[in-house]
PDB file of C-alpha atoms and ligand atoms in Angstrom:
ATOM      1  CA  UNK E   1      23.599  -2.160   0.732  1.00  0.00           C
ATOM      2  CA  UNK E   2      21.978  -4.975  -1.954  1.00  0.00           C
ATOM      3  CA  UNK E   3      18.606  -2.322  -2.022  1.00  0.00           C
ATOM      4  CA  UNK E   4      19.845   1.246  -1.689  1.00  0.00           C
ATOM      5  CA  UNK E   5      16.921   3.707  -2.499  1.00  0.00           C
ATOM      6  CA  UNK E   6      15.185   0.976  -3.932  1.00  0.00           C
ATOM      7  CA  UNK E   7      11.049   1.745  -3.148  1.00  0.00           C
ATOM      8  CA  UNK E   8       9.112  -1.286  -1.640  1.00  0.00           C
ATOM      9  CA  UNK E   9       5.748  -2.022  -0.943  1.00  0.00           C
ATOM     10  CA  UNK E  10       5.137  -5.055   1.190  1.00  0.00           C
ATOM     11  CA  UNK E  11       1.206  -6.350   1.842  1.00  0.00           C
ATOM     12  CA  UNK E  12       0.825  -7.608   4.557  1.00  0.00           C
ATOM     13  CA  UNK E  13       3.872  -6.290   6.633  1.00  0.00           C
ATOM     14  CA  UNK E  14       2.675  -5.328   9.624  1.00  0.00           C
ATOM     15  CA  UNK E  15       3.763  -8.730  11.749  1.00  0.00           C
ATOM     16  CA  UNK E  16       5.234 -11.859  10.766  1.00  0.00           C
ATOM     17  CA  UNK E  17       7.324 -13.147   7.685  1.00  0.00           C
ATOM     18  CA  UNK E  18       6.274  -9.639   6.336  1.00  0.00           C
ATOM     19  CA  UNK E  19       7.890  -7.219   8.926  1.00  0.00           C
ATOM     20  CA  UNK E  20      10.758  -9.166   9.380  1.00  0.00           C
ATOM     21  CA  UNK E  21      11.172  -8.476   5.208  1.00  0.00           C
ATOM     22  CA  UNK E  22      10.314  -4.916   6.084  1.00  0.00           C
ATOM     23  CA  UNK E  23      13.214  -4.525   8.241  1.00  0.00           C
ATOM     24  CA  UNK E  24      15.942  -6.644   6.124  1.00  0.00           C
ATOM     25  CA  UNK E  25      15.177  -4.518   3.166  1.00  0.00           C
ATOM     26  CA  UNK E  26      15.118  -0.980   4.983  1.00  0.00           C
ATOM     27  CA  UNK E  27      18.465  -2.637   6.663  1.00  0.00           C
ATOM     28  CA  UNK E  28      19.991  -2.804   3.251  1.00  0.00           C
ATOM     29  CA  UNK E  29      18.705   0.657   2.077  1.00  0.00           C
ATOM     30  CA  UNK E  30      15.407   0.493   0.584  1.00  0.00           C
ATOM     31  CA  UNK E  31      12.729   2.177   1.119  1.00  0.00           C
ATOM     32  CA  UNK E  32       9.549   0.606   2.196  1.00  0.00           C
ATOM     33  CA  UNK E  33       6.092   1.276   2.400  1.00  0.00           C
ATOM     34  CA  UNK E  34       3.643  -1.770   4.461  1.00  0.00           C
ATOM     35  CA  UNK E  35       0.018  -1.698   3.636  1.00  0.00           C
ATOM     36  CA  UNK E  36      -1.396  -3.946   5.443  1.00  0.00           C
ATOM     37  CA  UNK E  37      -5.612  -4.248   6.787  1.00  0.00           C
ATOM     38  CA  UNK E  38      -4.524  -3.348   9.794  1.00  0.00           C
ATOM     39  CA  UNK E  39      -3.489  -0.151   9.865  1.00  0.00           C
ATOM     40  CA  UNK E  40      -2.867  -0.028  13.510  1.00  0.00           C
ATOM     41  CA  UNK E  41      -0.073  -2.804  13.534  1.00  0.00           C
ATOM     42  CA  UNK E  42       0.772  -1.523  10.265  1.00  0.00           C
ATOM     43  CA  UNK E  43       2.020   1.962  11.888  1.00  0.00           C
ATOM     44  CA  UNK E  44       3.379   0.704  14.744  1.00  0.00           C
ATOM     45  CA  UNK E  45       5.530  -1.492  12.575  1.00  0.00           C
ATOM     46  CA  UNK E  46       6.990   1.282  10.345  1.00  0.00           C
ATOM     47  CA  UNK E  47       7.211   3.333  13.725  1.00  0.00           C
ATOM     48  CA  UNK E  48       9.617   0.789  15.442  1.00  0.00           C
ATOM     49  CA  UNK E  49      12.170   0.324  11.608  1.00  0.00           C
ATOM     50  CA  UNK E  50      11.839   3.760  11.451  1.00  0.00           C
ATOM     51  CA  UNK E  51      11.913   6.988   9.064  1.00  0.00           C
ATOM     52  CA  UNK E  52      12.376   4.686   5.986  1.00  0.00           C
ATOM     53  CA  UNK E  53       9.654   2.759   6.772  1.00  0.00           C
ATOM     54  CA  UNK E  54       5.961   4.093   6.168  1.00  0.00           C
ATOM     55  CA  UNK E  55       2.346   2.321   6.772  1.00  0.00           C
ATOM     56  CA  UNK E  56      -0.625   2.463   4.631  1.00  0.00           C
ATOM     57  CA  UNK E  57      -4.287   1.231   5.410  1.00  0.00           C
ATOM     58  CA  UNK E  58      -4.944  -1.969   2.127  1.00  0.00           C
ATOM     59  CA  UNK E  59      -7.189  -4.250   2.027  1.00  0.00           C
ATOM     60  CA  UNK E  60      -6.146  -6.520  -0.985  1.00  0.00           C
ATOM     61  CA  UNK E  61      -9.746  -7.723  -2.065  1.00  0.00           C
ATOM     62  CA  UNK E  62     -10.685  -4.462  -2.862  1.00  0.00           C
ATOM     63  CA  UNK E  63      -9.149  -2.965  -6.421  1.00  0.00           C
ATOM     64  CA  UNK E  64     -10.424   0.032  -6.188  1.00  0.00           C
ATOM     65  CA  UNK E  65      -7.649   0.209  -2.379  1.00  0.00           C
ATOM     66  CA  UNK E  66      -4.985  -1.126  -4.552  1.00  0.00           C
ATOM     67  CA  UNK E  67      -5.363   1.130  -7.343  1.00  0.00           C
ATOM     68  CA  UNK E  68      -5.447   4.171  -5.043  1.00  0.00           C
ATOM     69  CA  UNK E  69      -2.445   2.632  -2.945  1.00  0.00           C
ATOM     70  CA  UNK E  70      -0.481   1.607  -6.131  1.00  0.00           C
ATOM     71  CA  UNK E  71      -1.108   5.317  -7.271  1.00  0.00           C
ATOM     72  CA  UNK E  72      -0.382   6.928  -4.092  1.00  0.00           C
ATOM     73  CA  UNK E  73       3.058   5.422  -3.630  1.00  0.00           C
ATOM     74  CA  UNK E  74       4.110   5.497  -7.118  1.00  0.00           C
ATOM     75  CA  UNK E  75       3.295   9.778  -6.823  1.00  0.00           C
ATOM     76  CA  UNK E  76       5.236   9.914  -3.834  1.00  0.00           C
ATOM     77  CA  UNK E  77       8.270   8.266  -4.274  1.00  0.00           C
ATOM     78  CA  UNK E  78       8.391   8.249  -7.957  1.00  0.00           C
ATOM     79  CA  UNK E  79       8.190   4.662  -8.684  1.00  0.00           C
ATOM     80  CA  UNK E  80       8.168   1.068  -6.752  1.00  0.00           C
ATOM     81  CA  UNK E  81      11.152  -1.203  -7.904  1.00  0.00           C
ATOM     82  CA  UNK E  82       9.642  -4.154  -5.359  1.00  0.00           C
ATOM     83  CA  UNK E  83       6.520  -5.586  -4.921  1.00  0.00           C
ATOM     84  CA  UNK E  84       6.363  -8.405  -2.252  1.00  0.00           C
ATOM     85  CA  UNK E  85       2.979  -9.880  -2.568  1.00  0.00           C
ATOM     86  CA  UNK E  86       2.900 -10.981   1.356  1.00  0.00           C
ATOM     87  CA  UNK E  87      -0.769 -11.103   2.894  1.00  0.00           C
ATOM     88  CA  UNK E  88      -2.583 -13.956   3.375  1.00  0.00           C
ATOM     89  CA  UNK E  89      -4.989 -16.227   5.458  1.00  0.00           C
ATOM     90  CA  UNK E  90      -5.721 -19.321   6.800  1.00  0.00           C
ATOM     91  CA  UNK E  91      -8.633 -22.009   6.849  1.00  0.00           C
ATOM     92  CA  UNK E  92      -8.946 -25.227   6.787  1.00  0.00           C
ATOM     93  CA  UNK E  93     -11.432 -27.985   6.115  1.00  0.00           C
ATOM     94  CA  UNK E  94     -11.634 -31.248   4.330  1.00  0.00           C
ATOM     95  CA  UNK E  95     -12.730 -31.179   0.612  1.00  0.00           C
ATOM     96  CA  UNK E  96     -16.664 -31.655   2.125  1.00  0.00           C
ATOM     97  CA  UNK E  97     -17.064 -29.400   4.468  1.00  0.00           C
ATOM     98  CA  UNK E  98     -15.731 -26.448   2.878  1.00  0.00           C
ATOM     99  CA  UNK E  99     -17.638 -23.614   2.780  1.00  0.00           C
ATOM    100  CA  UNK E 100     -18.220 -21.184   0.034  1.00  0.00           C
ATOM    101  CA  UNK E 101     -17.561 -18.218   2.958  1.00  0.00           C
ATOM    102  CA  UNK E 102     -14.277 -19.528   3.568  1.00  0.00           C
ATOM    103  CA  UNK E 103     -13.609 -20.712  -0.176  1.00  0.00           C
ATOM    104  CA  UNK E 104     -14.278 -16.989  -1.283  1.00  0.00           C
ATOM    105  CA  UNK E 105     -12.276 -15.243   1.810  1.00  0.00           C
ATOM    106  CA  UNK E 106      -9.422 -17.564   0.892  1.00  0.00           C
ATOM    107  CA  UNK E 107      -9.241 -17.182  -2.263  1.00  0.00           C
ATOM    108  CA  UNK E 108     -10.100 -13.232  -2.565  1.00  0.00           C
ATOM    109  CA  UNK E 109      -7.225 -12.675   0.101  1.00  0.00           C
ATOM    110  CA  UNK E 110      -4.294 -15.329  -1.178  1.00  0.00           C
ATOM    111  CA  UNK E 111      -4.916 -15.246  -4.751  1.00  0.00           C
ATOM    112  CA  UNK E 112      -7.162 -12.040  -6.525  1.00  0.00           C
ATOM    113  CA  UNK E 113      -5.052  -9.962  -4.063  1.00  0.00           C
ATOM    114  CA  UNK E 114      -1.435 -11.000  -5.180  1.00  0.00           C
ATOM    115  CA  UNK E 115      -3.370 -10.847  -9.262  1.00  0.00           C
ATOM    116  CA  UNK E 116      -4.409  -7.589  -9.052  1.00  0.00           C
ATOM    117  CA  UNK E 117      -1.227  -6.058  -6.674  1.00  0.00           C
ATOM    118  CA  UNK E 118       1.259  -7.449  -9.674  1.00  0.00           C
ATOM    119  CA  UNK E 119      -1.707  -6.290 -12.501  1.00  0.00           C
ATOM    120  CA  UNK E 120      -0.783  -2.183 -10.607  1.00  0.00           C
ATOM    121  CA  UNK E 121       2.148  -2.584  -9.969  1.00  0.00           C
ATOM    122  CA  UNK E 122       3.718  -4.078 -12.765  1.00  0.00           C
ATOM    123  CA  UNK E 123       1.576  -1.408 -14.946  1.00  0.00           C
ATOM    124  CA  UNK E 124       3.598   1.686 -12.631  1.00  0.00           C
ATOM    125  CA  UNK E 125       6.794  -0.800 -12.935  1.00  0.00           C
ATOM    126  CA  UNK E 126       6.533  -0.830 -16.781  1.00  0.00           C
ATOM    127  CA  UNK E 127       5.527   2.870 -17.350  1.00  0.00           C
ATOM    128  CA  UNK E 128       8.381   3.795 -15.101  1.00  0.00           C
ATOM    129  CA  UNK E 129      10.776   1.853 -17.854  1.00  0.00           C
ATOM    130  CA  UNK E 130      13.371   0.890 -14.795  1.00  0.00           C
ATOM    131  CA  UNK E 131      12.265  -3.152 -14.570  1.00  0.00           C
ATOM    132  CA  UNK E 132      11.421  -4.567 -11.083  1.00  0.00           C
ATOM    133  CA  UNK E 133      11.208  -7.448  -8.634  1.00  0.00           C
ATOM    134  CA  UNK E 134       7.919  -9.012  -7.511  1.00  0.00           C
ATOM    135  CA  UNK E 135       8.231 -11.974  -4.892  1.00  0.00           C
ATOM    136  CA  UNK E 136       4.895 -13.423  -4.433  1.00  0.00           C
ATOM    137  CA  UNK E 137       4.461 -15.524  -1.220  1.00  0.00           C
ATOM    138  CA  UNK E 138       3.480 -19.230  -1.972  1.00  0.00           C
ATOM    139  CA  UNK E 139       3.612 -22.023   0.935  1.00  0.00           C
ATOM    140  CA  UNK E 140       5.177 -25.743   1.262  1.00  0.00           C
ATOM    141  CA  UNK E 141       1.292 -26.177   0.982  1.00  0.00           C
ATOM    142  CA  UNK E 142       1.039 -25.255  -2.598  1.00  0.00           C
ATOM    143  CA  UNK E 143       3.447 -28.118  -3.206  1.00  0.00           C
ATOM    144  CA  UNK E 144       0.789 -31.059  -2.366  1.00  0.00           C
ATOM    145  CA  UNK E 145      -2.575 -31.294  -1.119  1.00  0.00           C
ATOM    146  CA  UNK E 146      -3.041 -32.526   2.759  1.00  0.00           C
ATOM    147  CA  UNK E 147      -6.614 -33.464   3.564  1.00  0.00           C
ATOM    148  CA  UNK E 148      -7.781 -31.050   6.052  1.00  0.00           C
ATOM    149  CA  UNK E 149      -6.476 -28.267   4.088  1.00  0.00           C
ATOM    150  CA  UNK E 150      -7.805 -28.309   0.768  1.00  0.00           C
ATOM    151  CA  UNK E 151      -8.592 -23.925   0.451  1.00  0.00           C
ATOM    152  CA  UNK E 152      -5.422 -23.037   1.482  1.00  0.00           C
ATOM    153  CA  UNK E 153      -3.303 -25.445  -0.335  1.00  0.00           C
ATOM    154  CA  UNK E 154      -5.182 -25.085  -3.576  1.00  0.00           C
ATOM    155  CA  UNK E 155      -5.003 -20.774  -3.087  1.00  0.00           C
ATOM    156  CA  UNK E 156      -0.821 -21.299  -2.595  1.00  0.00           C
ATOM    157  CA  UNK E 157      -1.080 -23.883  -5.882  1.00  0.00           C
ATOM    158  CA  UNK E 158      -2.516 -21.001  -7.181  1.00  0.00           C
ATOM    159  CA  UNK E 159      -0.280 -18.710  -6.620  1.00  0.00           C
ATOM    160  CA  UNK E 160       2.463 -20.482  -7.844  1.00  0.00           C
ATOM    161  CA  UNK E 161       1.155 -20.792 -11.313  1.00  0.00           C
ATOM    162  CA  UNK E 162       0.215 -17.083 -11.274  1.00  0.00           C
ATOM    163  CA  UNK E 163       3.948 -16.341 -10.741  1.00  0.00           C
ATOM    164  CA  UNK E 164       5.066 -18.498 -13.317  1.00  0.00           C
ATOM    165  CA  UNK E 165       2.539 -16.842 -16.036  1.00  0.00           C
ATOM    166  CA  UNK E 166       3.393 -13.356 -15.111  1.00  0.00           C
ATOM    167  CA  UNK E 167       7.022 -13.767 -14.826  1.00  0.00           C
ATOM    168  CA  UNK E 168       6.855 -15.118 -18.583  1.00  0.00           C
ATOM    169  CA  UNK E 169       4.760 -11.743 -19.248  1.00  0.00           C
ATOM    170  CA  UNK E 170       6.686  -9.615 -17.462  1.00  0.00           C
ATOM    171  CA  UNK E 171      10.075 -10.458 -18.652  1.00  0.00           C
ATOM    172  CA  UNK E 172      10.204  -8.343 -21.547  1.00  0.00           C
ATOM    173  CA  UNK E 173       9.630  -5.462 -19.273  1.00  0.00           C
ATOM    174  CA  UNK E 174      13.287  -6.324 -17.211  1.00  0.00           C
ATOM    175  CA  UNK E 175      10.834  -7.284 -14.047  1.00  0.00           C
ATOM    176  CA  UNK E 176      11.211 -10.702 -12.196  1.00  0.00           C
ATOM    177  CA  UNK E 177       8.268 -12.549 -11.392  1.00  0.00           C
ATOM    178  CA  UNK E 178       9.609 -15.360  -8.448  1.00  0.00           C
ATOM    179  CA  UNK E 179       7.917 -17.218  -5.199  1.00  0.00           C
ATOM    180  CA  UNK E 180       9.088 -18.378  -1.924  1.00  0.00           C
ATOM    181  CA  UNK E 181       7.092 -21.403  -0.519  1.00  0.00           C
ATOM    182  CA  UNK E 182       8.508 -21.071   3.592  1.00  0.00           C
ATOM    183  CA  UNK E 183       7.858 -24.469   5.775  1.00  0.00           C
ATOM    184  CA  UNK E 184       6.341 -23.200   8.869  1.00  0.00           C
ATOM    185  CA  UNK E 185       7.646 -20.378  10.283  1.00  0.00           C
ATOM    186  CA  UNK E 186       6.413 -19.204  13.718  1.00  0.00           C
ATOM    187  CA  UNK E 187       3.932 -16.603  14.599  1.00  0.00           C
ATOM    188  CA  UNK E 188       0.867 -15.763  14.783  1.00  0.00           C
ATOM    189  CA  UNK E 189      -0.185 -17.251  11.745  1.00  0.00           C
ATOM    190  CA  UNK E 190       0.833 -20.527  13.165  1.00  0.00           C
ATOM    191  CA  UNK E 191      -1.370 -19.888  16.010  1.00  0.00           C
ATOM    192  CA  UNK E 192      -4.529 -20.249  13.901  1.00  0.00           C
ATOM    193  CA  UNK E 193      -3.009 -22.956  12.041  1.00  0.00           C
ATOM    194  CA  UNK E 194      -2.475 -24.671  15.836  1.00  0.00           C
ATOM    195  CA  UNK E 195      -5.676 -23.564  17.385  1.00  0.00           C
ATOM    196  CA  UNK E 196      -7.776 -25.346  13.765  1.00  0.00           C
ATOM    197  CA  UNK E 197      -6.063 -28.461  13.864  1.00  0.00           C
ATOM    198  CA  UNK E 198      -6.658 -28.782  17.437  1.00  0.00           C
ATOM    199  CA  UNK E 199     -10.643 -28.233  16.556  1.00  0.00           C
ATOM    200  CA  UNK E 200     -10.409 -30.587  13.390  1.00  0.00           C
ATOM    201  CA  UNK E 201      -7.906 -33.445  14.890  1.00  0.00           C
ATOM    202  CA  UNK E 202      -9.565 -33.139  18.543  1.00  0.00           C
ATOM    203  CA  UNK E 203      -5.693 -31.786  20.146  1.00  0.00           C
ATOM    204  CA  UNK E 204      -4.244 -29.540  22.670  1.00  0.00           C
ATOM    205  CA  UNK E 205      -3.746 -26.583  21.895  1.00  0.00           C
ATOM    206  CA  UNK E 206       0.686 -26.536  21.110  1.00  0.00           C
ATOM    207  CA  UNK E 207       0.368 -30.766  20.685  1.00  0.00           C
ATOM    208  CA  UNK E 208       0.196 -29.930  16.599  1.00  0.00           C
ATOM    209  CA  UNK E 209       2.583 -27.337  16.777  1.00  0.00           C
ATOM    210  CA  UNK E 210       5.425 -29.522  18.303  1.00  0.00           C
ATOM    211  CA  UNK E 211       4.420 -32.701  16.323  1.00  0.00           C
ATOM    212  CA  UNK E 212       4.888 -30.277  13.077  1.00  0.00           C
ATOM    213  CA  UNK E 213       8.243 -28.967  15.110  1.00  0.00           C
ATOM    214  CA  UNK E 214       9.707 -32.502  15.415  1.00  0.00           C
ATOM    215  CA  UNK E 215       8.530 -33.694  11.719  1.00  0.00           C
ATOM    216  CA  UNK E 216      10.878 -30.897   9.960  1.00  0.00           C
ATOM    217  CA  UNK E 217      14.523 -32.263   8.803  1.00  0.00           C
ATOM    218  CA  UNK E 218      15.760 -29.223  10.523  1.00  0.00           C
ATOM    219  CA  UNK E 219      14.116 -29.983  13.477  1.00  0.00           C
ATOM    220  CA  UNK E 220      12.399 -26.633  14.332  1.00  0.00           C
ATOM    221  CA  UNK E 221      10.127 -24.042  13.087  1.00  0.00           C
ATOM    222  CA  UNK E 222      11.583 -21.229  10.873  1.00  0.00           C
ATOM    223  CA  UNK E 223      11.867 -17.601  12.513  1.00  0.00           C
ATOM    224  CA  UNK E 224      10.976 -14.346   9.332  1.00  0.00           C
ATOM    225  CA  UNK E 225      14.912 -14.450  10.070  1.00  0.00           C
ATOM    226  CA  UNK E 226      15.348 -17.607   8.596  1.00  0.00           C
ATOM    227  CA  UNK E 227      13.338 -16.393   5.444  1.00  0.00           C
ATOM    228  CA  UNK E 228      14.559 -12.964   4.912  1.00  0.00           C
ATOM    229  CA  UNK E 229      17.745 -13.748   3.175  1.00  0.00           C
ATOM    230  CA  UNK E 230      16.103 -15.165   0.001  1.00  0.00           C
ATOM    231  CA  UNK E 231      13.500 -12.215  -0.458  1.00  0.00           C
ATOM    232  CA  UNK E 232      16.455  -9.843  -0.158  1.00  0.00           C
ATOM    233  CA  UNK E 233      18.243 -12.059  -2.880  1.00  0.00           C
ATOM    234  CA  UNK E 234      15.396 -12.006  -4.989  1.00  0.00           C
ATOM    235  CA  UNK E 235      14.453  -8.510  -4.589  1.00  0.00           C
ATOM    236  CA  UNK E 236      18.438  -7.654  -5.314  1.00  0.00           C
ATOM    237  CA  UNK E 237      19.572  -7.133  -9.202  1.00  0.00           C
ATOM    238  CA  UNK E 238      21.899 -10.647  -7.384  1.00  0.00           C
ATOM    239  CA  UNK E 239      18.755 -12.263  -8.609  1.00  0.00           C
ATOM    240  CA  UNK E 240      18.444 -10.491 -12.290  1.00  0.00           C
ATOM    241  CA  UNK E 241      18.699 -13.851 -14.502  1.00  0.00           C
ATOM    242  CA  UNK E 242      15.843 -15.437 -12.036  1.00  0.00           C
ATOM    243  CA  UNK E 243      12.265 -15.663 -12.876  1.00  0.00           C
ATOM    244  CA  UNK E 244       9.032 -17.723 -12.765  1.00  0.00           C
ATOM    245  CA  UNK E 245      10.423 -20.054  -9.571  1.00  0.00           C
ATOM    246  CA  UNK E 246       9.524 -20.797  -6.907  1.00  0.00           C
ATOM    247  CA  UNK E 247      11.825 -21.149  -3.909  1.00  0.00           C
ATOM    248  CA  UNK E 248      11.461 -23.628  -0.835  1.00  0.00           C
ATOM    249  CA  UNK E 249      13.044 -22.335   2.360  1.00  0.00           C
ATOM    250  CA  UNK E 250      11.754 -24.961   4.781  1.00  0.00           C
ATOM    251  CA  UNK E 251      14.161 -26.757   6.826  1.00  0.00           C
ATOM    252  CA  UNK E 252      14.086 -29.219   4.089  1.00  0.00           C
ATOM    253  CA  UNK E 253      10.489 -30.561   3.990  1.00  0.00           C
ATOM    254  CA  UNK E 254      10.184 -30.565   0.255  1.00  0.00           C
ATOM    255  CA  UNK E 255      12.658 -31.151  -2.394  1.00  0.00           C
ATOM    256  CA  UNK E 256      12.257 -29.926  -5.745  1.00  0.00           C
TER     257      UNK E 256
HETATM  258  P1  NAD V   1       0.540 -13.434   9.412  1.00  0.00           P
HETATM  259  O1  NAD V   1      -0.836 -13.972   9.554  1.00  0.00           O
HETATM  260  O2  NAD V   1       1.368 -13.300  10.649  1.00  0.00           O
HETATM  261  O3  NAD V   1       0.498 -12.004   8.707  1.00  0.00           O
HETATM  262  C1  NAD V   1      -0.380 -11.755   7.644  1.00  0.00           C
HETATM  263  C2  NAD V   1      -0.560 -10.254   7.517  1.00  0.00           C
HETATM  264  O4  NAD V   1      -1.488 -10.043   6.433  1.00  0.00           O
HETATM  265  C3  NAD V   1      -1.173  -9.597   8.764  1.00  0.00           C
HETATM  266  O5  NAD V   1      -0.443  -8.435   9.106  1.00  0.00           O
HETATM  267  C4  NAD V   1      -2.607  -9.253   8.335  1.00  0.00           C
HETATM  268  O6  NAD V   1      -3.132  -8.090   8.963  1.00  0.00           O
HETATM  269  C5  NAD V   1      -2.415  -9.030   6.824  1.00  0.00           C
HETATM  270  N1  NAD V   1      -3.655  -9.199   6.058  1.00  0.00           N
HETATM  271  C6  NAD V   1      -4.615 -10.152   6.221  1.00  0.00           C
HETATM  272  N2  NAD V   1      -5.632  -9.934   5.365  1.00  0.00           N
HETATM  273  C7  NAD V   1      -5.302  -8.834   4.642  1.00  0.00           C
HETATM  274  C8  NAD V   1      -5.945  -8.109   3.596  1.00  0.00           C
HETATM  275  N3  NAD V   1      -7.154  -8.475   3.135  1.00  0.00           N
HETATM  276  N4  NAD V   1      -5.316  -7.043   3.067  1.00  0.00           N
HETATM  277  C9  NAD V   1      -4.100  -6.655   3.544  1.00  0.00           C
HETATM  278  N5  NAD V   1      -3.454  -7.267   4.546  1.00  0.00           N
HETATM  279  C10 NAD V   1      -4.047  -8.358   5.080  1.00  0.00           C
HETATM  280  O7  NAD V   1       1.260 -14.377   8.318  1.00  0.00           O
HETATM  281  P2  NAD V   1       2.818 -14.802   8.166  1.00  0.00           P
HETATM  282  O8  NAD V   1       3.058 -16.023   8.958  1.00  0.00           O
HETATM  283  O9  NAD V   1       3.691 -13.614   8.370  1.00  0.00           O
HETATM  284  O10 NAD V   1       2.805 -15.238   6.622  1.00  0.00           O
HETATM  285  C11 NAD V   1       3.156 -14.342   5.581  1.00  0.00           C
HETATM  286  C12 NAD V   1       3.007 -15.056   4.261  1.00  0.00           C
HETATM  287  O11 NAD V   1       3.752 -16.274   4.244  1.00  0.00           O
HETATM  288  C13 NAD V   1       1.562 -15.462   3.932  1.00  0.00           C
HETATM  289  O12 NAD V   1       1.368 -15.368   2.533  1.00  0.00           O
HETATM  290  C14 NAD V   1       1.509 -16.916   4.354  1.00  0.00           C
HETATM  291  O13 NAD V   1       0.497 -17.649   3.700  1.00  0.00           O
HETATM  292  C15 NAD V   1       2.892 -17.371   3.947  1.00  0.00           C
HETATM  293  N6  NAD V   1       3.342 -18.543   4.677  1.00  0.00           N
HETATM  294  C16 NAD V   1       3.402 -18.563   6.034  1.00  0.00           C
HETATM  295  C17 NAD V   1       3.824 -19.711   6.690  1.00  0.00           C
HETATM  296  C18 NAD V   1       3.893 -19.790   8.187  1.00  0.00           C
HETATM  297  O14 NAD V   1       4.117 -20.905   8.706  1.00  0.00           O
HETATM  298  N7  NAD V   1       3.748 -18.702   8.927  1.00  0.00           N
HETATM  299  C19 NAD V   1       4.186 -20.842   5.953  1.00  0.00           C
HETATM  300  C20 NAD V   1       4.111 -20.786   4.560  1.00  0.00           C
HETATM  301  C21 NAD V   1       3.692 -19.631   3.924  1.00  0.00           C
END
């Protein structure tokens, strides 16, 4: 058990990369809580893990939510040793035809939400004085640019330089700041991502999907399985001399 009685809080967990973190950590004796904007999935997700698991209603654009959830969590189970900065969006568009709805959805979801989650939660971590982990999900898109993706790709850019800067801050405080940038990992995320370059590239629906399939070394999508391992790394004191990276776990799409 890597995260016995260790107290989580997961955005973002109620499907996808995010539950499948939910249930690897609670599998190795944490705790976790899943706030997620839809409180609906969000409870039937902590229903199905079980008594360690526990849902909260978050929407991450709105600081006054995250100050009340930070609070709330911290009263209850004295603390939160892991913050896994998880929820996110997609939208795409090339560079002119953006919009400034989608620009400021993007951006206020996948980038002022992850800010202002580590800004709490670091604050409990360090008045706490026990250190913590915070794994902020980046993308393979945050690597490079790809035309018909420029909000997205420039929010997960973003996010990877936010983790760098507040791992360096956050040090001193014994909490590691890291990233994992996944491939593409199947879901229903990737059935927007499918369903908008169908619209944009004039496709089938499932013809981008299994292009994208065939195109990874690997040869397949990644599973929340094939991710888990490395959050429960990171969020493990396995991972105390790591900070400020960024980790690709994508079938070998990008090397750095
Ligand atoms: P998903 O779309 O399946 O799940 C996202 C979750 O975030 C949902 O439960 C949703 O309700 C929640 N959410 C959305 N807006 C929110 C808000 N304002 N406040 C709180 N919760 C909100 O996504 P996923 O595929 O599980 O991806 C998880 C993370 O991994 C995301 O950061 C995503 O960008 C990243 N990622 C995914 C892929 C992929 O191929 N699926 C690839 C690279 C990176």
């Amino acid at each position: 058990m890597r995260l016995k009685d260790k107290v989580a809080l997961i955005t973002g967990g109620a499907r996808g990369i995010g539950l499948g973190f939910a249930e690897a950590f609670v599998k190795e004796g944490a705790k976790v809580v899943i706030a997620d904007i839809n409180i609906t999935r969000a409870q039937e997700a902590a229903t199905q893990i079980g008594p360690q698991a526990k849902a909260i209603a978050l929407d991450v654009t709105d600081l006054s939510q995250i100050d009340a959830v930070v609070k709330s969590v911290d009263g209850e189970y004295g603390g939160i040793d892991i913050l896994v900065n998880n929820a996110a969006i997609f939208d795409m568009a090339p560079i002119n035809e953006i919009t400034e709805e989608s620009y400021l959805k993007v951006f206020d979801i996948n980038l002022k939400g992850p800010l202002f989650m580590m800004k709490a939660v670091s604050n409990v971590m360090i008045s706490r004085g026990r250190g913590g982990k915070i794994i902020n999900m980046a993308s393979q898109a945050g690597r490079r640019g790809e035309a018909l993706v420029t909000l997205y790709c420039a929010s997960k850019a973003a996010v990877i330089s936010a983790t760098q800067s507040a791992a360096l801050a956050l040090v001193k405080h014994g909490i590691n700041v890291n990233a994992i940038a996944p491939g593409v990992v199947d879901g229903e995320h990737w059935d927007v991502v499918d369903a908008q370059f169908a619209k944009w590239e004039g496709l089938k629906p499932g013809e981008k999907k299994a292009a994208v399939a065939k195109s990874v070394p690997i040869g397949r999508f990644a599973t929340p399985d094939d991710i888990k391992g490395l959050a429960v790394f990171l969020a493990s004191s396995d991972s105390d001399y790591i900070l400020a990276q960024t980790y690709n776990v994508d079938g070998g799409n990008w090397m750095s």
